[in-house]
Short mmCIF file of C-alpha atoms and ligand atoms in Angstrom, two decimals:
data_model
loop_
_atom_site.label_atom_id
_atom_site.label_comp_id
_atom_site.label_asym_id
_atom_site.label_seq_id
_atom_site.Cartn_x
_atom_site.Cartn_y
_atom_site.Cartn_z
CA MET D 1018 -34.40 -6.04 33.68
CA THR D 1019 -32.53 -3.97 36.29
CA ALA D 1020 -34.03 -4.03 39.79
CA VAL D 1021 -35.01 -0.59 41.09
CA ARG D 1022 -34.72 0.77 44.63
CA ARG D 1023 -36.67 3.90 45.58
CA GLU D 1024 -34.49 5.27 48.37
CA LEU D 1025 -30.93 6.45 48.79
CA ARG D 1026 -28.90 4.67 51.44
CA PHE D 1027 -25.74 5.88 53.04
CA LEU D 1028 -23.96 6.17 56.36
CA LEU D 1029 -23.81 9.54 58.09
CA ASN D 1030 -21.23 9.26 60.85
CA ASP D 1031 -22.59 6.22 62.79
CA GLU D 1032 -26.14 6.41 61.52
CA GLU D 1033 -27.65 4.60 58.56
CA VAL D 1034 -29.69 7.03 56.46
CA ALA D 1035 -32.45 6.08 54.01
CA LEU D 1036 -33.91 8.94 51.94
CA GLU D 1037 -36.98 8.45 49.82
CA HIS D 1038 -37.12 12.12 48.93
CA ALA D 1039 -34.10 13.94 47.54
CA GLY D 1040 -34.14 16.32 44.60
CA PRO D 1041 -31.38 16.13 41.98
CA GLY D 1042 -29.90 19.44 43.16
CA ASP D 1043 -30.18 18.89 46.93
CA SER D 1044 -26.78 19.38 48.50
CA LEU D 1045 -25.21 17.40 51.31
CA LEU D 1046 -24.51 20.64 53.17
CA GLU D 1047 -28.20 21.59 53.24
CA MET D 1048 -29.09 18.20 54.62
CA LEU D 1049 -26.42 18.33 57.31
CA ARG D 1050 -27.26 21.79 58.58
CA LEU D 1051 -30.98 22.15 57.95
CA ARG D 1052 -32.31 18.63 58.32
CA ARG D 1053 -29.85 17.02 60.71
CA GLY D 1054 -28.73 19.97 62.83
CA LEU D 1055 -25.08 19.12 62.17
CA CYS D 1056 -24.05 22.76 62.11
CA GLY D 1057 -20.34 22.18 62.67
CA THR D 1058 -20.04 22.10 58.88
CA LYS D 1059 -20.17 25.71 57.68
CA GLU D 1060 -21.39 27.43 54.55
CA GLY D 1061 -19.14 30.16 53.17
CA CYS D 1062 -19.19 30.56 49.42
CA ALA D 1063 -21.56 27.72 48.38
CA GLU D 1064 -19.48 27.20 45.24
CA GLY D 1065 -16.58 24.98 46.23
CA ASP D 1066 -14.12 27.82 46.71
CA CYS D 1067 -13.58 28.30 50.47
CA GLY D 1068 -13.54 24.85 52.08
CA ALA D 1069 -15.70 25.84 55.09
CA CYS D 1070 -18.07 22.99 54.24
CA THR D 1071 -15.39 20.26 54.00
CA VAL D 1072 -16.43 16.76 55.07
CA LEU D 1073 -15.00 13.33 54.34
CA VAL D 1074 -16.76 10.90 52.03
CA GLY D 1075 -15.71 7.26 52.08
CA ARG D 1076 -16.57 4.81 49.36
CA LEU D 1077 -15.81 1.17 48.65
CA ARG D 1078 -13.76 0.76 45.51
CA ARG D 1079 -12.84 -2.74 44.55
CA GLY D 1080 -13.36 -3.83 48.15
CA GLN D 1081 -11.21 -1.08 49.68
CA LEU D 1082 -12.65 1.80 51.68
CA HIS D 1083 -11.24 5.18 50.64
CA TYR D 1084 -12.00 8.48 52.35
CA GLN D 1085 -11.58 11.83 50.63
CA ALA D 1086 -12.09 15.46 51.62
CA VAL D 1087 -14.89 17.03 49.56
CA ASN D 1088 -16.96 20.22 49.52
CA SER D 1089 -20.40 19.36 50.86
CA CYS D 1090 -21.93 22.57 49.42
CA ILE D 1091 -21.67 21.22 45.87
CA ARG D 1092 -21.82 17.52 46.69
CA LEU D 1093 -25.31 16.47 45.63
CA LEU D 1094 -27.18 13.95 47.78
CA PRO D 1095 -27.90 11.31 45.14
CA SER D 1096 -24.16 10.90 44.56
CA LEU D 1097 -23.81 9.58 48.13
CA ASP D 1098 -25.64 6.28 47.67
CA GLY D 1099 -23.49 3.60 49.31
CA CYS D 1100 -21.05 6.11 50.86
CA HIS D 1101 -19.92 6.97 54.39
CA VAL D 1102 -20.19 10.69 55.17
CA VAL D 1103 -18.01 11.86 58.05
CA THR D 1104 -18.59 15.31 59.55
CA VAL D 1105 -16.57 17.27 62.09
CA GLU D 1106 -18.95 16.12 64.85
CA HIS D 1107 -17.62 12.59 64.35
CA LEU D 1108 -14.10 13.54 65.39
CA ALA D 1109 -14.77 13.78 69.12
CA GLY D 1110 -13.20 10.98 71.15
CA PRO D 1111 -15.25 8.53 73.24
CA ASP D 1112 -14.95 10.94 76.20
CA GLY D 1113 -16.01 13.89 74.03
CA GLY D 1114 -12.43 15.17 73.95
CA LEU D 1115 -10.79 16.90 71.04
CA HIS D 1116 -9.24 14.99 68.16
CA PRO D 1117 -5.43 15.23 67.79
CA VAL D 1118 -5.86 17.56 64.78
CA GLN D 1119 -8.21 19.80 66.78
CA GLN D 1120 -5.92 19.85 69.82
CA ALA D 1121 -3.00 20.82 67.61
CA MET D 1122 -5.10 23.66 66.15
CA VAL D 1123 -5.89 24.90 69.68
CA ASP D 1124 -2.33 24.65 70.95
CA CYS D 1125 -0.89 26.33 67.86
CA HIS D 1126 -3.41 29.21 68.11
CA ALA D 1127 -4.63 28.35 64.62
CA SER D 1128 -8.17 29.63 64.99
CA GLN D 1129 -9.42 33.15 65.57
CA CYS D 1130 -13.08 33.78 64.57
CA GLY D 1131 -13.35 30.02 64.01
CA PHE D 1132 -15.62 30.11 60.96
CA CYS D 1133 -13.15 28.37 58.67
CA THR D 1134 -11.88 26.07 61.44
CA PRO D 1135 -14.15 23.02 61.04
CA GLY D 1136 -13.37 22.93 57.29
CA ILE D 1137 -9.66 23.29 57.94
CA VAL D 1138 -9.81 20.58 60.59
CA MET D 1139 -11.53 18.23 58.13
CA ALA D 1140 -9.00 18.90 55.37
CA LEU D 1141 -6.15 18.32 57.83
CA TYR D 1142 -7.89 15.24 59.22
CA ALA D 1143 -8.01 13.77 55.69
CA LEU D 1144 -4.31 14.56 55.31
CA TRP D 1145 -3.41 13.13 58.75
CA LEU D 1146 -5.23 9.88 57.89
CA GLU D 1147 -3.14 9.54 54.71
CA ARG D 1148 0.11 11.09 55.91
CA PRO D 1149 0.33 11.70 59.65
CA ARG D 1150 3.75 13.31 59.24
CA PRO D 1151 3.31 15.33 56.05
CA SER D 1152 5.90 17.45 54.31
CA ASP D 1153 5.39 21.20 54.07
CA GLY D 1154 4.38 20.78 50.41
CA GLU D 1155 1.78 18.13 51.30
CA ILE D 1156 0.29 20.39 53.98
CA ARG D 1157 0.05 23.30 51.55
CA ARG D 1158 -1.61 21.08 48.93
CA ALA D 1159 -4.13 19.78 51.46
CA LEU D 1160 -5.07 23.35 52.34
CA GLN D 1161 -5.29 24.72 48.78
CA GLY D 1162 -9.08 24.62 48.96
CA ASN D 1163 -9.47 26.22 52.41
CA LEU D 1164 -9.59 29.95 53.00
CA CYS D 1165 -8.95 31.59 56.36
CA ARG D 1166 -9.56 35.29 56.55
CA CYS D 1167 -8.37 36.16 60.05
CA THR D 1168 -5.92 33.77 61.69
CA GLY D 1169 -3.16 33.88 59.12
CA TYR D 1170 -1.86 30.62 57.71
CA ALA D 1171 1.40 30.17 59.62
CA PRO D 1172 -0.25 28.82 62.82
CA ILE D 1173 -2.46 26.53 60.72
CA LEU D 1174 0.59 25.11 58.94
CA ARG D 1175 2.27 24.59 62.33
CA ALA D 1176 -0.82 22.78 63.64
CA ALA D 1177 -0.85 20.50 60.60
CA ALA D 1178 2.79 19.59 61.17
CA ALA D 1179 2.22 19.01 64.89
CA ALA D 1180 -0.96 16.88 64.72
CA ALA D 1181 0.92 13.56 64.77
CA ASP D 1182 2.46 14.51 68.12
CA TYR D 1183 -1.04 14.35 69.62
CA GLY D 1184 -2.06 10.98 68.17
CA LEU D 1185 -1.73 8.65 65.18
CA PRO D 1186 -4.30 7.29 62.74
CA GLU D 1187 -4.09 3.71 64.06
CA ASP D 1188 -5.83 4.94 67.24
CA ASP D 1189 -8.46 6.89 65.32
CA GLY D 1190 -12.09 5.78 65.51
CA LEU D 1191 -12.55 5.87 61.74
CA MET D 1192 -9.55 3.62 61.19
CA ARG D 1193 -10.43 1.24 64.00
CA ASN D 1194 -13.95 0.82 62.58
CA ARG D 1195 -12.83 0.56 58.98
CA GLU D 1196 -13.73 -3.08 58.52
CA ALA D 1197 -17.10 -2.71 60.21
CA VAL D 1198 -17.95 0.32 58.07
CA ALA D 1199 -16.78 -1.47 54.91
CA ALA D 1200 -19.08 -4.38 55.80
CA ARG D 1201 -22.04 -2.03 56.33
CA LEU D 1202 -21.40 -0.32 52.98
CA ALA D 1203 -20.98 -3.67 51.22
CA ALA D 1204 -24.35 -4.76 52.63
CA MET D 1205 -25.95 -1.64 51.09
CA ALA D 1206 -24.57 -2.38 47.63
CA ASP D 1207 -27.51 -4.39 46.29
CA GLY D 1208 -26.77 -3.79 42.58
CA CYS D 1209 -30.05 -1.87 42.11
CA ARG D 1210 -30.69 1.22 40.05
CA VAL D 1211 -31.95 3.97 42.38
CA GLU D 1212 -34.85 6.10 41.17
CA LEU D 1213 -36.41 8.94 43.12
CA GLY D 1214 -39.04 11.55 42.41
CA GLY D 1215 -40.66 9.64 39.54
CA GLY D 1216 -37.36 9.52 37.64
CA SER D 1217 -36.08 13.03 38.36
CA VAL D 1218 -33.09 11.32 40.04
CA VAL D 1219 -31.50 8.18 38.64
CA VAL D 1220 -28.44 6.45 40.03
CA PRO D 1221 -27.75 3.73 37.46
CA ALA D 1222 -26.75 0.22 38.50
CA ASP D 1223 -23.80 0.04 36.11
CA GLU D 1224 -22.40 1.45 32.85
CA ASP D 1225 -24.80 -0.52 30.62
CA ASP D 1226 -27.74 0.72 32.68
CA LEU D 1227 -26.42 4.28 32.22
CA ALA D 1228 -26.10 3.82 28.46
CA ASP D 1229 -29.65 2.43 28.20
CA MET D 1230 -31.05 5.18 30.36
CA LEU D 1231 -29.40 7.95 28.32
CA GLU D 1232 -30.65 6.46 25.06
CA ALA D 1233 -34.17 6.49 26.46
CA GLU D 1234 -33.79 9.94 28.07
CA PRO D 1235 -31.17 11.87 26.06
CA ALA D 1236 -32.09 15.21 27.66
CA ALA D 1237 -31.13 14.00 31.16
CA THR D 1238 -28.32 15.90 32.90
CA MET D 1239 -25.33 13.66 33.58
CA VAL D 1240 -23.84 14.50 36.96
CA ALA D 1241 -20.28 13.33 37.54
CA GLY D 1242 -18.32 15.25 40.22
CA ALA D 1243 -20.83 18.17 40.21
CA THR D 1244 -18.01 20.73 40.48
CA ASP D 1245 -19.67 22.59 37.61
CA ILE D 1246 -23.23 21.44 38.14
CA GLY D 1247 -23.24 22.11 41.91
CA VAL D 1248 -22.35 25.72 41.13
CA TRP D 1249 -25.07 25.99 38.44
CA VAL D 1250 -27.60 24.75 40.99
CA ASN D 1251 -26.47 26.94 43.90
CA LYS D 1252 -25.69 30.14 42.00
CA ASP D 1253 -27.87 30.05 38.88
CA LEU D 1254 -30.71 28.12 40.58
CA ARG D 1255 -30.71 25.83 37.57
CA ASP D 1256 -33.15 22.93 37.49
CA ILE D 1257 -31.15 19.86 36.40
CA ALA D 1258 -33.98 17.31 36.45
CA PRO D 1259 -34.03 14.63 35.22
CA ALA D 1260 -30.50 13.91 36.39
CA VAL D 1261 -28.45 10.75 36.14
CA PHE D 1262 -25.52 10.34 38.54
CA ILE D 1263 -22.36 8.60 37.34
CA GLY D 1264 -19.63 9.27 39.93
CA HIS D 1265 -20.08 5.87 41.63
CA LEU D 1266 -19.65 3.80 38.44
CA ASP D 1267 -16.35 2.00 38.94
CA GLY D 1268 -16.25 0.82 35.33
CA LEU D 1269 -16.54 4.39 34.10
CA GLY D 1270 -13.80 5.53 36.48
CA ARG D 1271 -11.35 2.78 35.59
CA ILE D 1272 -7.77 3.69 34.73
CA ALA D 1273 -5.73 1.16 32.78
CA ALA D 1274 -2.17 1.43 31.53
CA THR D 1275 -1.70 -0.88 28.56
CA GLY D 1276 1.62 -0.74 26.72
CA GLU D 1277 2.11 2.80 25.54
CA VAL D 1278 -1.36 4.13 26.36
CA ILE D 1279 -3.04 5.15 29.61
CA GLU D 1280 -6.82 4.89 29.33
CA ILE D 1281 -8.67 7.05 31.83
CA GLY D 1282 -12.37 6.44 32.39
CA ALA D 1283 -14.53 9.55 32.18
CA ALA D 1284 -15.64 9.32 35.82
CA ALA D 1285 -12.07 9.13 37.17
CA SER D 1286 -11.46 12.09 39.44
CA TYR D 1287 -8.62 14.53 38.88
CA SER D 1288 -6.92 12.97 41.93
CA ASP D 1289 -7.17 9.41 40.59
CA ALA D 1290 -5.98 10.44 37.14
CA GLU D 1291 -3.12 12.43 38.66
CA ALA D 1292 -1.75 9.31 40.34
CA ALA D 1293 -1.76 7.43 37.01
CA LEU D 1294 -0.73 10.12 34.58
CA THR D 1295 1.82 12.37 36.24
CA PRO D 1296 4.49 9.66 36.76
CA ALA D 1297 4.35 8.93 33.01
CA VAL D 1298 4.42 12.55 31.86
CA PRO D 1299 7.42 14.57 33.06
CA GLY D 1300 6.56 18.11 34.10
CA LEU D 1301 2.83 17.50 34.48
CA ALA D 1302 2.66 17.13 38.29
CA ASP D 1303 3.03 20.81 39.12
CA TYR D 1304 0.43 21.82 36.52
CA TRP D 1305 -2.01 19.20 37.80
CA SER D 1306 -1.62 20.29 41.41
CA ARG D 1307 -2.88 23.73 40.38
CA ILE D 1308 -6.26 22.49 39.16
CA GLY D 1309 -8.82 23.68 41.71
CA GLY D 1310 -7.94 22.76 45.28
CA TRP D 1311 -7.61 19.34 46.93
CA GLN D 1312 -11.37 18.93 47.53
CA ILE D 1313 -12.17 19.90 43.91
CA ARG D 1314 -9.58 17.44 42.58
CA ASN D 1315 -11.17 14.71 44.70
CA MET D 1316 -14.58 15.42 43.16
CA GLY D 1317 -14.19 16.81 39.62
CA THR D 1318 -13.72 14.27 36.84
CA VAL D 1319 -11.62 14.08 33.72
CA GLY D 1320 -14.74 13.37 31.65
CA GLY D 1321 -16.58 16.38 33.11
CA ASN D 1322 -13.65 18.69 32.38
CA ILE D 1323 -13.70 17.59 28.74
CA ALA D 1324 -17.45 17.17 28.25
CA ASN D 1325 -18.36 20.64 29.50
CA GLY D 1326 -16.58 22.09 26.45
CA SER D 1327 -15.16 25.00 28.43
CA PRO D 1328 -12.55 27.04 26.53
CA ILE D 1329 -10.67 27.56 29.82
CA ALA D 1330 -10.75 23.99 31.16
CA ASP D 1331 -7.25 22.93 32.20
CA LEU D 1332 -7.12 19.35 30.93
CA PRO D 1333 -7.92 19.66 27.20
CA PRO D 1334 -4.78 21.62 26.18
CA VAL D 1335 -2.56 19.14 28.02
CA LEU D 1336 -4.32 16.07 26.67
CA ILE D 1337 -4.46 17.48 23.12
CA ALA D 1338 -0.72 18.20 23.23
CA LEU D 1339 -0.10 14.61 24.30
CA GLY D 1340 -2.15 13.34 21.33
CA ALA D 1341 -5.09 11.97 23.34
CA GLU D 1342 -8.05 10.22 21.79
CA LEU D 1343 -11.59 10.55 23.12
CA VAL D 1344 -13.94 7.56 23.33
CA LEU D 1345 -17.68 8.26 23.13
CA ARG D 1346 -20.43 5.75 23.78
CA ARG D 1347 -24.10 5.64 22.83
CA GLY D 1348 -26.01 2.50 23.78
CA ARG D 1349 -23.64 -0.34 22.82
CA ALA D 1350 -21.90 1.68 20.05
CA ARG D 1351 -18.57 3.41 20.57
CA ARG D 1352 -16.56 5.82 18.45
CA ALA D 1353 -13.18 7.43 18.95
CA MET D 1354 -11.75 10.72 17.73
CA PRO D 1355 -8.73 12.93 18.34
CA LEU D 1356 -9.63 14.99 21.38
CA GLU D 1357 -9.31 18.30 19.50
CA ALA D 1358 -12.01 17.19 17.06
CA TYR D 1359 -14.56 17.02 19.88
CA PHE D 1360 -14.62 20.79 20.37
CA LEU D 1361 -16.63 22.26 17.48
CA ASP D 1362 -17.42 25.78 18.66
CA TYR D 1363 -18.24 27.69 21.82
CA GLY D 1364 -20.69 25.50 23.76
CA LYS D 1365 -20.88 23.01 20.86
CA GLN D 1366 -19.26 19.59 21.01
CA ASP D 1367 -19.38 16.58 18.72
CA LEU D 1368 -21.73 14.65 21.02
CA ALA D 1369 -24.94 13.09 19.72
CA PRO D 1370 -28.13 12.90 21.84
CA GLY D 1371 -27.86 9.99 24.29
CA GLU D 1372 -24.09 9.80 23.78
CA PHE D 1373 -21.58 10.29 26.61
CA VAL D 1374 -17.85 10.53 27.14
CA GLU D 1375 -16.60 7.10 28.15
CA ALA D 1376 -12.83 7.47 28.33
CA VAL D 1377 -9.78 9.31 27.12
CA ARG D 1378 -6.74 7.43 25.83
CA VAL D 1379 -3.45 9.19 26.47
CA PRO D 1380 -0.30 7.97 24.71
CA LYS D 1381 2.72 7.98 27.01
CA PRO D 1382 5.18 10.54 25.60
CA ALA D 1383 8.48 9.28 24.23
CA ALA D 1384 11.44 9.75 26.57
CA ALA D 1385 13.00 12.28 24.19
CA ALA D 1386 9.85 14.41 23.79
CA ARG D 1387 10.17 18.03 24.89
CA LEU D 1388 7.19 18.81 27.07
CA GLY D 1389 5.76 21.91 28.70
CA PHE D 1390 2.51 22.51 30.65
CA TYR D 1391 1.66 26.01 31.84
CA LYS D 1392 -1.21 27.66 33.66
CA VAL D 1393 -1.46 31.41 34.11
CA SER D 1394 -4.15 32.54 36.54
CA LYS D 1395 -4.74 35.39 38.94
CA ARG D 1396 -4.20 33.23 42.02
CA ARG D 1397 -1.77 30.34 42.17
CA ASP D 1398 -4.27 27.87 43.67
CA GLU D 1399 -7.99 27.29 43.29
CA ASP D 1400 -8.35 29.55 40.29
CA ILE D 1401 -9.48 29.24 36.70
CA SER D 1402 -6.86 29.85 33.99
CA SER D 1403 -6.58 33.07 32.06
CA VAL D 1404 -4.38 31.13 29.63
CA CYS D 1405 -3.23 27.52 29.84
CA ALA D 1406 -1.09 25.55 27.44
CA GLY D 1407 0.29 22.12 26.67
CA PHE D 1408 3.28 21.68 24.35
CA MET D 1409 4.97 18.58 22.96
CA VAL D 1410 7.79 18.85 20.45
CA ARG D 1411 10.01 16.16 18.96
CA VAL D 1412 13.49 17.00 17.75
CA ARG D 1413 15.47 14.66 15.49
CA ASP D 1414 19.04 15.39 14.43
CA GLY D 1415 18.66 18.93 15.77
CA ARG D 1416 15.48 19.65 13.76
CA ILE D 1417 11.90 19.75 14.92
CA ASP D 1418 10.00 17.00 13.15
CA ALA D 1419 6.73 17.03 15.16
CA ALA D 1420 5.00 19.72 17.21
CA ARG D 1421 1.72 19.83 19.08
CA LEU D 1422 0.91 23.15 20.72
CA ALA D 1423 -2.50 23.50 22.37
CA PHE D 1424 -3.96 26.44 24.28
CA GLY D 1425 -6.93 27.18 26.52
CA GLY D 1426 -8.28 30.69 27.06
CA MET D 1427 -7.23 31.84 23.58
CA ALA D 1428 -10.30 30.94 21.52
CA ALA D 1429 -13.91 29.78 21.84
CA THR D 1430 -12.66 26.22 22.40
CA PRO D 1431 -9.45 24.54 23.54
CA LYS D 1432 -7.45 24.66 20.30
CA ARG D 1433 -4.22 23.65 18.61
CA ALA D 1434 -2.00 26.44 17.28
CA GLU D 1435 -1.61 25.01 13.80
CA ALA D 1436 0.19 27.97 12.24
CA ALA D 1437 2.69 28.03 15.09
CA GLU D 1438 3.18 24.26 14.82
CA ALA D 1439 3.87 24.65 11.07
CA ALA D 1440 6.34 27.44 11.82
CA LEU D 1441 8.30 25.06 14.05
CA ARG D 1442 8.35 21.98 11.83
CA GLY D 1443 11.58 21.39 9.95
CA ARG D 1444 13.47 24.13 11.78
CA GLU D 1445 16.37 23.81 14.15
CA TRP D 1446 15.40 23.80 17.84
CA GLY D 1447 16.47 27.34 18.68
CA GLU D 1448 15.35 30.86 19.44
CA ALA D 1449 14.65 31.68 15.78
CA ALA D 1450 12.13 28.83 15.53
CA ILE D 1451 10.41 29.89 18.75
CA GLU D 1452 10.22 33.50 17.57
CA ALA D 1453 8.68 32.38 14.26
CA ALA D 1454 6.13 30.26 16.13
CA GLY D 1455 5.37 33.20 18.44
CA ARG D 1456 4.66 35.45 15.42
CA ALA D 1457 2.47 32.73 13.87
CA LEU D 1458 0.27 32.66 16.99
CA GLU D 1459 -1.30 35.88 15.67
CA ARG D 1460 -2.74 33.84 12.80
CA ASP D 1461 -3.96 31.10 15.11
CA PHE D 1462 -5.80 33.16 17.68
CA SER D 1463 -7.85 36.34 18.18
CA PRO D 1464 -8.41 36.11 21.95
CA ILE D 1465 -11.15 38.07 23.68
CA SER D 1466 -11.04 40.42 26.64
CA ASP D 1467 -13.05 39.50 29.70
CA TRP D 1468 -12.80 40.11 33.43
CA ARG D 1469 -10.08 37.50 33.70
CA ALA D 1470 -7.68 38.98 31.16
CA SER D 1471 -7.51 41.37 28.21
CA ALA D 1472 -7.02 40.16 24.63
CA ALA D 1473 -3.60 41.84 24.49
CA TYR D 1474 -2.50 40.21 27.74
CA ARG D 1475 -3.59 36.77 26.56
CA ALA D 1476 -1.74 37.17 23.23
CA LEU D 1477 1.43 38.27 25.02
CA VAL D 1478 1.23 35.49 27.61
CA ALA D 1479 0.75 32.84 24.91
CA ARG D 1480 3.84 34.06 23.11
CA ASN D 1481 5.86 34.26 26.32
CA LEU D 1482 4.86 30.74 27.25
CA LEU D 1483 6.48 29.49 24.05
CA THR D 1484 9.69 31.26 25.04
CA ARG D 1485 9.49 29.77 28.51
CA PHE D 1486 8.94 26.34 27.00
CA TYR D 1487 12.08 26.79 24.94
CA LEU D 1488 14.12 27.92 27.95
CA ASP D 1489 12.76 25.10 30.13
CA ASN D 1490 13.85 22.58 27.50
CA THR D 1491 17.23 24.05 26.66
CA PRO D 1492 20.18 23.48 28.97
CA ALA D 1493 21.70 26.73 30.23
CA GLY D 1494 24.57 27.84 28.00
CA SER D 1495 23.37 26.12 24.80
CA PRO D 1496 22.32 28.24 21.82
C1 LIG P 2034 -13.87 25.90 43.19
C2 LIG P 2034 -13.68 25.36 41.81
C3 LIG P 2034 -12.43 25.40 41.23
C4 LIG P 2034 -12.24 24.93 39.93
N1 LIG P 2034 -11.00 24.99 39.39
C5 LIG P 2034 -10.81 24.53 38.15
C6 LIG P 2034 -9.52 24.59 37.57
O1 LIG P 2034 -8.55 25.02 38.19
N2 LIG P 2034 -9.39 24.14 36.29
C7 LIG P 2034 -10.44 23.64 35.59
O2 LIG P 2034 -10.24 23.24 34.45
N3 LIG P 2034 -11.67 23.56 36.12
C8 LIG P 2034 -11.87 24.00 37.37
N4 LIG P 2034 -13.12 23.95 37.91
C9 LIG P 2034 -14.23 23.45 37.09
C10 LIG P 2034 -14.53 21.97 37.28
O3 LIG P 2034 -13.74 21.37 38.26
C11 LIG P 2034 -14.33 21.18 36.05
O4 LIG P 2034 -14.94 21.67 34.93
C12 LIG P 2034 -14.67 19.69 36.26
O5 LIG P 2034 -13.75 18.92 35.59
C13 LIG P 2034 -16.03 19.24 35.87
O6 LIG P 2034 -16.10 17.85 36.13
P1 LIG P 2034 -17.26 17.29 37.04
O7 LIG P 2034 -17.08 15.83 37.10
O8 LIG P 2034 -17.34 17.98 38.32
O9 LIG P 2034 -18.49 17.67 36.10
P2 LIG P 2034 -20.00 17.94 36.44
O10 LIG P 2034 -20.16 19.23 37.14
O11 LIG P 2034 -20.62 16.74 37.04
O12 LIG P 2034 -20.52 18.08 34.92
C14 LIG P 2034 -20.05 19.12 34.07
C15 LIG P 2034 -20.68 18.97 32.68
O13 LIG P 2034 -20.16 17.82 32.03
C16 LIG P 2034 -21.20 16.89 31.70
N5 LIG P 2034 -20.63 15.56 31.89
C17 LIG P 2034 -19.96 15.10 32.98
N6 LIG P 2034 -19.48 13.87 32.72
C18 LIG P 2034 -19.85 13.56 31.45
C19 LIG P 2034 -19.63 12.43 30.61
N7 LIG P 2034 -18.94 11.36 31.03
N8 LIG P 2034 -20.15 12.45 29.36
C20 LIG P 2034 -20.85 13.52 28.92
N9 LIG P 2034 -21.09 14.61 29.66
C21 LIG P 2034 -20.59 14.63 30.91
C22 LIG P 2034 -22.33 17.23 32.65
O14 LIG P 2034 -23.57 16.80 32.17
C23 LIG P 2034 -22.20 18.75 32.71
O15 LIG P 2034 -22.74 19.31 31.55
C24 LIG P 2034 -13.33 24.40 39.21
C25 LIG P 2034 -14.59 24.32 39.81
C26 LIG P 2034 -14.78 24.80 41.09
C27 LIG P 2034 -16.12 24.71 41.72
S1 LIG P 2035 -19.15 26.70 51.30
FE1 LIG P 2035 -17.30 27.38 50.38
S2 LIG P 2035 -16.52 25.51 49.57
FE2 LIG P 2035 -18.45 24.95 50.29
S1 LIG P 2036 -10.30 31.80 61.87
FE1 LIG P 2036 -11.57 33.37 61.05
S2 LIG P 2036 -11.68 32.82 58.94
FE2 LIG P 2036 -10.24 31.47 59.72
#
């Protein structure tokens, strides 16, 4: 019988917080501003898009304390059990002076109205802790999720590059207190299930506890990174009770590379999966870095991106192209299926009541595989795809003998282009094969028009992406 605790416990800056009352949809940002008066953290969009609400959340994982920049507007309180929340107020030095990142922002004139500034400081603080002397690319990635509407980005980029001249992480309070904070968090980890509000919030003790709970309460909302659910709560005012939180379950976030397969636990964040997958899959890194912004990639999970069944989610086309297998669990029973089989129709997945996504198994592509991953969206960063695609083709003795072409944004579900794949098989790798596959796409898809893109645009983009794939995989000058 799992022991139950009836309060959430976490660290907020230096203070230990115990909350007996927290609703499933209560956000961290609300608590900071309305209940704690920590108004340095701002609210802009309330949907994870602007970064004004950025804070750091630290968590013990296998004994190590990791801090990540997250959006507090869509970070729900129950997910913070056992964590250390760090807000901009915590950056002041012992004499109340500015932090090196803040001083660099001042000296580089990187703040005008100042509304975005605390969020930008927190994103840059997270970067400075990891990489005090970042490259230009690393700075731009760290700021993908932060909007500034009046300063202009050049001074902010200069401040990010200059921060290390004002001080280094080894002298930072958070780093100096790392062991003490880790010990305080370890002392909070009592192995209990947390239940609040008569069961409207459950934070399971472990994966088995989660499986038992979902069998008993199949209608409960599973909350992983809350990058979808936080928006439903804030914008649609959706009631998600009863809700069961899974982001803290290390077993469900485990990533294991065994032989030719990388198994990614459903609760692994985009950022964690990126570190494991992109070195094994040539060409994937750029695509991955365009999913959301840095804060969203630190929060959103691989399992959530698959489970939500969205036809425009970025991971399914890639994972389907790579031949991934999905593992589902209900109670103690597990079943596996090709990922594409999970998506039955719009909003309908092959998931039984009480069942959940446990992991996805991704075969490492063969060295000779021709690979392409493409995302077309209105903005380069922090935007949802109009069309996205994953392609994997194998060529033997000049002829295509295997092809997997998967698209998002072209149908009611992420979907393989089977007619186009058939048009490629057996042909020589060349322009004629690609043109035949492009024509066959008309049989595979009848895309819709919406505010993101028209049907005609989507059809044209899909076809053009095949051509681009061919050009990307064909040395200049060859036929
Ligand atoms: C600002 C912003 C930018 C974004 N940009 C992108 C983008 O570029 N590309 C993209 O694809 N998406 C994007 N998203 C959407 C979002 O990041 C993804 O859909 C995300 O992967 C969802 O994962 P999560 O862990 O946050 O899921 P949650 O919000 O926690 O849950 C989403 C759904 O999945 C269910 N669920 C979660 N885990 C499981 C599980 N293990 N088993 C069964 N059901 C489960 C939940 O119950 C819920 O129905 C963006 C979102 C925001 C707010
Ligand atoms: S308020 Fe805009 S990301 Fe949170
Ligand atoms: S300084 Fe005004 S929005 Fe950035």
